Short mmCIF file of C-alpha atoms in Angstrom, two decimals:
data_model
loop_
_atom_site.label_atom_id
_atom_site.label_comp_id
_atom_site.label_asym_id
_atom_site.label_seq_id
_atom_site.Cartn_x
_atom_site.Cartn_y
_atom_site.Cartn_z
CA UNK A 956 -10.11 -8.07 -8.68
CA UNK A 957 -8.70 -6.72 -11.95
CA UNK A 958 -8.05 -3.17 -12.03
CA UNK A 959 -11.29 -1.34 -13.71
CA UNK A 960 -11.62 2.24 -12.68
CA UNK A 961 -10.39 5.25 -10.40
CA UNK A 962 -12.50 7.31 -8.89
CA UNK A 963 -13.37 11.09 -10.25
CA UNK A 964 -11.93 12.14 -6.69
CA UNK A 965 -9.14 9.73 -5.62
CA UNK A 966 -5.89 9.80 -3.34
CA UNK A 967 -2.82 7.99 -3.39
CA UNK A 968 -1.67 6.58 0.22
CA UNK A 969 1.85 5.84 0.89
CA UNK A 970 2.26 3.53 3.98
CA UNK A 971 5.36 3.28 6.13
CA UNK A 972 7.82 4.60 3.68
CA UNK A 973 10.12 6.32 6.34
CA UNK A 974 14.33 5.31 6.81
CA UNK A 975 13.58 2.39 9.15
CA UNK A 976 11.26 0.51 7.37
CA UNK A 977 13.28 1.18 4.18
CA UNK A 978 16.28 -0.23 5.71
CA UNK A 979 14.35 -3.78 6.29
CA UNK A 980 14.45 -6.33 3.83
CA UNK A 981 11.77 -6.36 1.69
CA UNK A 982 10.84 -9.80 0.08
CA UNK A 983 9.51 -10.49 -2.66
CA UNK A 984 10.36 -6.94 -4.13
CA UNK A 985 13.36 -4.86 -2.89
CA UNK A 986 12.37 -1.62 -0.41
CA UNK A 987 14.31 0.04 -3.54
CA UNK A 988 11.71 -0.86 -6.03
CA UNK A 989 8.65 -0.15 -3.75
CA UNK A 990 10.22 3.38 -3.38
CA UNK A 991 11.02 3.66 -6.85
CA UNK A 992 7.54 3.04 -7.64
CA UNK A 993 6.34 4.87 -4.96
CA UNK A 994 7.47 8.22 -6.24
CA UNK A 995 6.59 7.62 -9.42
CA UNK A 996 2.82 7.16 -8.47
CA UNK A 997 3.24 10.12 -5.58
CA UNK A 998 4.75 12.40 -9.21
CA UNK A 999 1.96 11.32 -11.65
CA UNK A 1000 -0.54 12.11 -8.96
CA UNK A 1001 0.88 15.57 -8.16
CA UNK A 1002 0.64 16.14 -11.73
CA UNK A 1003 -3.21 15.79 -11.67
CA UNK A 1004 -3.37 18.09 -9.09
CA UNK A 1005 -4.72 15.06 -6.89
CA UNK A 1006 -3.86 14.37 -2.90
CA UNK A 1007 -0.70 12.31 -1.85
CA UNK A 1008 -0.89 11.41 1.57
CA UNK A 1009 2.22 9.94 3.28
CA UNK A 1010 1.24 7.76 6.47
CA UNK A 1011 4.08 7.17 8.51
CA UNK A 1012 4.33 4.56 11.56
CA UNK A 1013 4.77 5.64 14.85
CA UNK A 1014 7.44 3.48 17.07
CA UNK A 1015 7.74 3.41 20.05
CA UNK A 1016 10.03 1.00 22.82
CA UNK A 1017 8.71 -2.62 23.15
CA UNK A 1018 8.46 -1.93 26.52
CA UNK A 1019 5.85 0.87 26.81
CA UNK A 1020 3.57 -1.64 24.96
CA UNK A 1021 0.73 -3.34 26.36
CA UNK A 1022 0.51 -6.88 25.15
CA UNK A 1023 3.68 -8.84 22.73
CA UNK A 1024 5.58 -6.61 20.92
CA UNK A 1025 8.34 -9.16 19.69
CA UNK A 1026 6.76 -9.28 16.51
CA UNK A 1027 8.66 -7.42 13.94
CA UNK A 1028 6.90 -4.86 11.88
CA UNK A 1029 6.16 -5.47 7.77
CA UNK A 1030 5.15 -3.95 4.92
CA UNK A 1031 2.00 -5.56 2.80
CA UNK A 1032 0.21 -8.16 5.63
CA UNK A 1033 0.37 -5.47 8.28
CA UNK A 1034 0.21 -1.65 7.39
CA UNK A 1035 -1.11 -1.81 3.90
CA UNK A 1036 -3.44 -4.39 4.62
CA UNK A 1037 -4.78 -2.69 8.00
CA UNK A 1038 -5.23 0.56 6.01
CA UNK A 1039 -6.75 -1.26 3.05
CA UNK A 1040 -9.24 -2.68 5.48
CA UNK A 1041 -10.25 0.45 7.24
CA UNK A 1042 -10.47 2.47 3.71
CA UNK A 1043 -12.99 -0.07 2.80
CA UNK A 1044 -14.78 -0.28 5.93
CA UNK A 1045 -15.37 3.34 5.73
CA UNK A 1046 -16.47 3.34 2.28
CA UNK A 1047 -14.33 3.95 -0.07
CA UNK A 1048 -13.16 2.28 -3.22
CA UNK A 1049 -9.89 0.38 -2.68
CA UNK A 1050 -7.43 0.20 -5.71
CA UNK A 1051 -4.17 -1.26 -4.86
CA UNK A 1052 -0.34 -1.30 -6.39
CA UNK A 1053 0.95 -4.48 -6.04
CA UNK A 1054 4.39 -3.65 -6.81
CA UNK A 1055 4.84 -0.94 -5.14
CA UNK A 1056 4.57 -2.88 -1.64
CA UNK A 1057 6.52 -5.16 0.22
CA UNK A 1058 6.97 -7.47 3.33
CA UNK A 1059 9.57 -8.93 5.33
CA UNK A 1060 7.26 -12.51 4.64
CA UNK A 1061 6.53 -13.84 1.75
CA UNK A 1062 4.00 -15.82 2.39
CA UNK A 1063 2.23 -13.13 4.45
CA UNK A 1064 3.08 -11.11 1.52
CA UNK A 1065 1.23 -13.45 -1.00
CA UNK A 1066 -1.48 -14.09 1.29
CA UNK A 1067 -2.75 -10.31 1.20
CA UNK A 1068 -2.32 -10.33 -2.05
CA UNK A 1069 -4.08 -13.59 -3.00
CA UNK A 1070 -7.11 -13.52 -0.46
CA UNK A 1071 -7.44 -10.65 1.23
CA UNK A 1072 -6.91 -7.41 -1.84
CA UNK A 1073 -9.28 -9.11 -4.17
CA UNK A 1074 -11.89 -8.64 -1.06
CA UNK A 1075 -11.35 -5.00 -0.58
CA UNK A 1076 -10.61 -3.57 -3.95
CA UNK A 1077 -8.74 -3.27 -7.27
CA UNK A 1078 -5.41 -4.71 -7.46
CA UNK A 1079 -2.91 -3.88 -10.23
CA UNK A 1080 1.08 -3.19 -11.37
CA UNK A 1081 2.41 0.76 -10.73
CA UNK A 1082 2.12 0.96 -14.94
CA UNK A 1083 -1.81 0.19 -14.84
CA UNK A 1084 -2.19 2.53 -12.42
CA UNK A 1085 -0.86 5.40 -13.94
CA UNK A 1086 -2.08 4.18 -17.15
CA UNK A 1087 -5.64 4.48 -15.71
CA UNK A 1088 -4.78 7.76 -13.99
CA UNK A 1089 -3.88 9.17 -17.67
CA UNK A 1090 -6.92 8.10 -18.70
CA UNK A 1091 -9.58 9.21 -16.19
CA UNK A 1092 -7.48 12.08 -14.96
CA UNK A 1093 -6.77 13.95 -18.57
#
């Protein structure tokens, strides 16, 4: 879904952002440019005097795990997706960066992007973002 709106009372939420998720490759966009962009959203929003919240992943050993662990970890199709998901299952309106997220898949990248984000919420570039923060934040 085309990006429309931001709420009166709105949040930006960084996911997984921390040095060893950073280090992986990111594919389609670098971990440079999802940073990059990151910040740049995290800036405009402390600007408007509006929350940034940083969730970081907890690791722990494969082998204090219950169930496979061998899977690696990504980006987009896991922790942005599973935090997308709960957001909207508790209620709140969803809008989405698209380039300012990554996986270590691409298809798993594309997939959230193509059939799973237009289900939860709002989906747009960093730029219409914080063109739409100017706007509704002024």
């Amino acid at each position: 879904m085309a990006l429309t709106t931001l709420d009166p009372k709105t949040a930006l939420v960084v996911i997984d952002l921390q040095n060893a998720v950073v280090a992986l490759p990111g594919t389609p966009l670098t971990t440079a440019d999802v940073v990059a962009r990151s910040v740049e959203l995290a800036d405009a929003f402390r600007a408007k005097q509006l929350p940034v919240v940083l969730v970081r992943v907890e690791t722990t050993p494969a082998d204090s795990l219950p169930g496979r662990t061998e899977s690696p970890r990504r980006a987009t199709s896991i922790g942005v997706e599973s935090s997308a998901r709960a957001a909207y299952e508790h209620g709140y309106n969803v809008t989405l960066a698209t380039d300012a997220m990554t996986d270590l898949n691409e298809d798993a990248h594309k997939n959230s992007l193509t059939w799973i984000f237009p289900r939860l919420g709002e989906s747009g570039t960093t730029a219409e973002v914080l063109e739409l923060l100017a706007k509704t934040h002024s």
